[in-house]
Tab-separated table of C-alpha atoms in Angstrom:
chain	number	residue	atom	x	y	z
Z	1	MET	CA	15.470	3.551	10.548
Z	2	TYR	CA	13.663	0.352	11.519
Z	3	LEU	CA	10.761	-1.717	10.183
Z	4	ILE	CA	7.490	-1.213	12.065
Z	5	ALA	CA	4.946	-3.114	9.943
Z	6	GLU	CA	4.324	-4.618	6.539
Z	7	GLN	CA	1.187	-5.238	4.488
Z	8	PRO	CA	0.815	-7.500	1.457
Z	9	TYR	CA	-0.996	-6.051	-1.551
Z	10	PHE	CA	-1.401	-7.022	-5.176
Z	11	LYS	CA	-1.365	-5.396	-8.569
Z	12	VAL	CA	-3.172	-6.839	-11.593
Z	13	GLU	CA	-1.323	-6.312	-14.848
Z	14	ARG	CA	-2.941	-6.976	-18.198
Z	15	GLU	CA	-0.847	-8.514	-20.949
Z	16	VAL	CA	-2.227	-8.377	-24.465
Z	17	SER	CA	-0.808	-10.259	-27.424
Z	18	SER	CA	-2.143	-10.812	-30.901
Z	19	LEU	CA	-3.761	-14.070	-29.729
Z	20	GLU	CA	-4.909	-13.490	-26.173
Z	21	GLN	CA	-5.355	-11.207	-23.216
Z	22	ARG	CA	-4.201	-12.306	-19.761
Z	23	ASP	CA	-4.507	-10.753	-16.325
Z	24	ILE	CA	-1.489	-11.447	-14.147
Z	25	GLU	CA	-1.677	-10.861	-10.409
Z	26	ARG	CA	1.586	-9.604	-8.906
Z	27	ASN	CA	1.955	-10.015	-5.138
Z	28	ARG	CA	3.851	-7.228	-3.437
Z	29	THR	CA	4.427	-5.817	0.042
Z	30	ILE	CA	4.264	-2.297	1.427
Z	31	TYR	CA	6.618	-1.533	4.330
Z	32	LEU	CA	6.226	0.970	7.155
Z	33	TYR	CA	9.582	2.129	8.469
Z	34	SER	CA	10.176	4.659	11.226
Z	35	GLU	CA	10.897	7.397	8.666
Z	36	LYS	CA	9.093	6.323	5.472
Z	37	VAL	CA	6.585	4.031	3.768
Z	38	VAL	CA	7.913	2.021	0.825
Z	39	SER	CA	5.981	0.134	-1.868
Z	40	HIS	CA	7.171	-1.450	-5.105
Z	41	HIS	CA	7.187	1.850	-7.040
Z	42	ASN	CA	6.729	4.556	-4.394
Z	43	GLU	CA	8.452	5.891	-1.319
Z	44	PHE	CA	6.742	8.353	1.025
Z	45	PRO	CA	8.474	10.147	3.914
Z	46	VAL	CA	6.308	9.839	7.039
Z	47	LYS	CA	6.208	13.643	7.293
Z	48	ASP	CA	4.415	13.763	3.895
Z	49	ILE	CA	1.670	11.299	4.911
Z	50	PHE	CA	-1.489	12.871	6.307
Z	51	ASP	CA	-3.509	9.715	6.972
Z	52	MET	CA	-4.132	6.086	6.071
Z	53	SER	CA	-7.531	4.471	5.650
Z	54	TYR	CA	-9.046	1.378	4.084
Z	55	ARG	CA	-12.308	0.053	2.760
Z	56	PHE	CA	-13.383	-3.456	1.764
Z	57	PHE	CA	-15.493	-4.263	-1.285
Z	58	GLY	CA	-16.469	-7.932	-1.252
Z	59	SER	CA	-13.415	-10.125	-0.772
Z	60	ASP	CA	-10.821	-7.441	-1.617
Z	61	GLY	CA	-10.163	-4.047	-0.115
Z	62	ILE	CA	-8.221	-0.890	-0.787
Z	63	LEU	CA	-5.632	0.667	1.492
Z	64	TYR	CA	-5.451	4.413	0.882
Z	65	ILE	CA	-2.337	6.404	1.721
Z	66	HIS	CA	-3.166	10.113	1.870
Z	67	THR	CA	-0.045	12.173	1.089
Z	68	SER	CA	0.892	15.723	0.240
Z	69	LYS	CA	1.128	14.588	-3.416
Z	70	GLY	CA	-2.239	12.838	-3.574
Z	71	ILE	CA	-4.001	9.644	-2.514
Z	72	TYR	CA	-2.356	6.338	-3.406
Z	73	PRO	CA	-4.573	3.212	-3.431
Z	74	TYR	CA	-3.257	-0.323	-2.842
Z	75	THR	CA	-5.506	-3.361	-3.377
Z	76	VAL	CA	-5.357	-5.820	-0.469
Z	77	LYS	CA	-6.790	-9.263	0.237
Z	78	THR	CA	-6.259	-9.151	4.000
Z	79	SER	CA	-7.286	-6.445	6.414
Z	80	PRO	CA	-4.699	-3.657	6.677
Z	81	GLU	CA	-6.067	-2.657	10.090
Z	82	ALA	CA	-2.874	-3.665	11.929
Z	83	PHE	CA	-0.744	-1.751	9.398
Z	84	VAL	CA	-2.898	1.398	9.687
Z	85	ASN	CA	-2.932	1.160	13.502
Z	86	ALA	CA	0.862	0.737	13.566
Z	87	TYR	CA	1.189	3.895	11.459
Z	88	LYS	CA	-1.159	5.862	13.707
Z	89	GLU	CA	0.622	4.687	16.883
Z	90	HIS	CA	3.986	5.605	15.368
Z	91	ILE	CA	2.771	9.113	14.496
Z	92	LYS	CA	1.367	9.651	18.002
Z	93	GLY	CA	4.761	8.715	19.422
Z	94	GLN	CA	6.552	11.467	17.494
């Protein structure tokens, strides 16, 4: 198993206390390996991924990973085009 590509993404978590509400942005990375895709909380075998796509809305975008268990969205600030292309090239090679 070897690393093919990686894509930064972020997750906004809301913390609420009795005095205030704060939004905290957590920077994370999703990794494409030869046999699986790994994010902070999920791991998808490549055989279970049907497709990857993305769409931008203003300054941020969403990377969608289409799997046999559903569609998983990841919010990105930079274009995931290279990550998606690396995935598609890897699948063609199999």
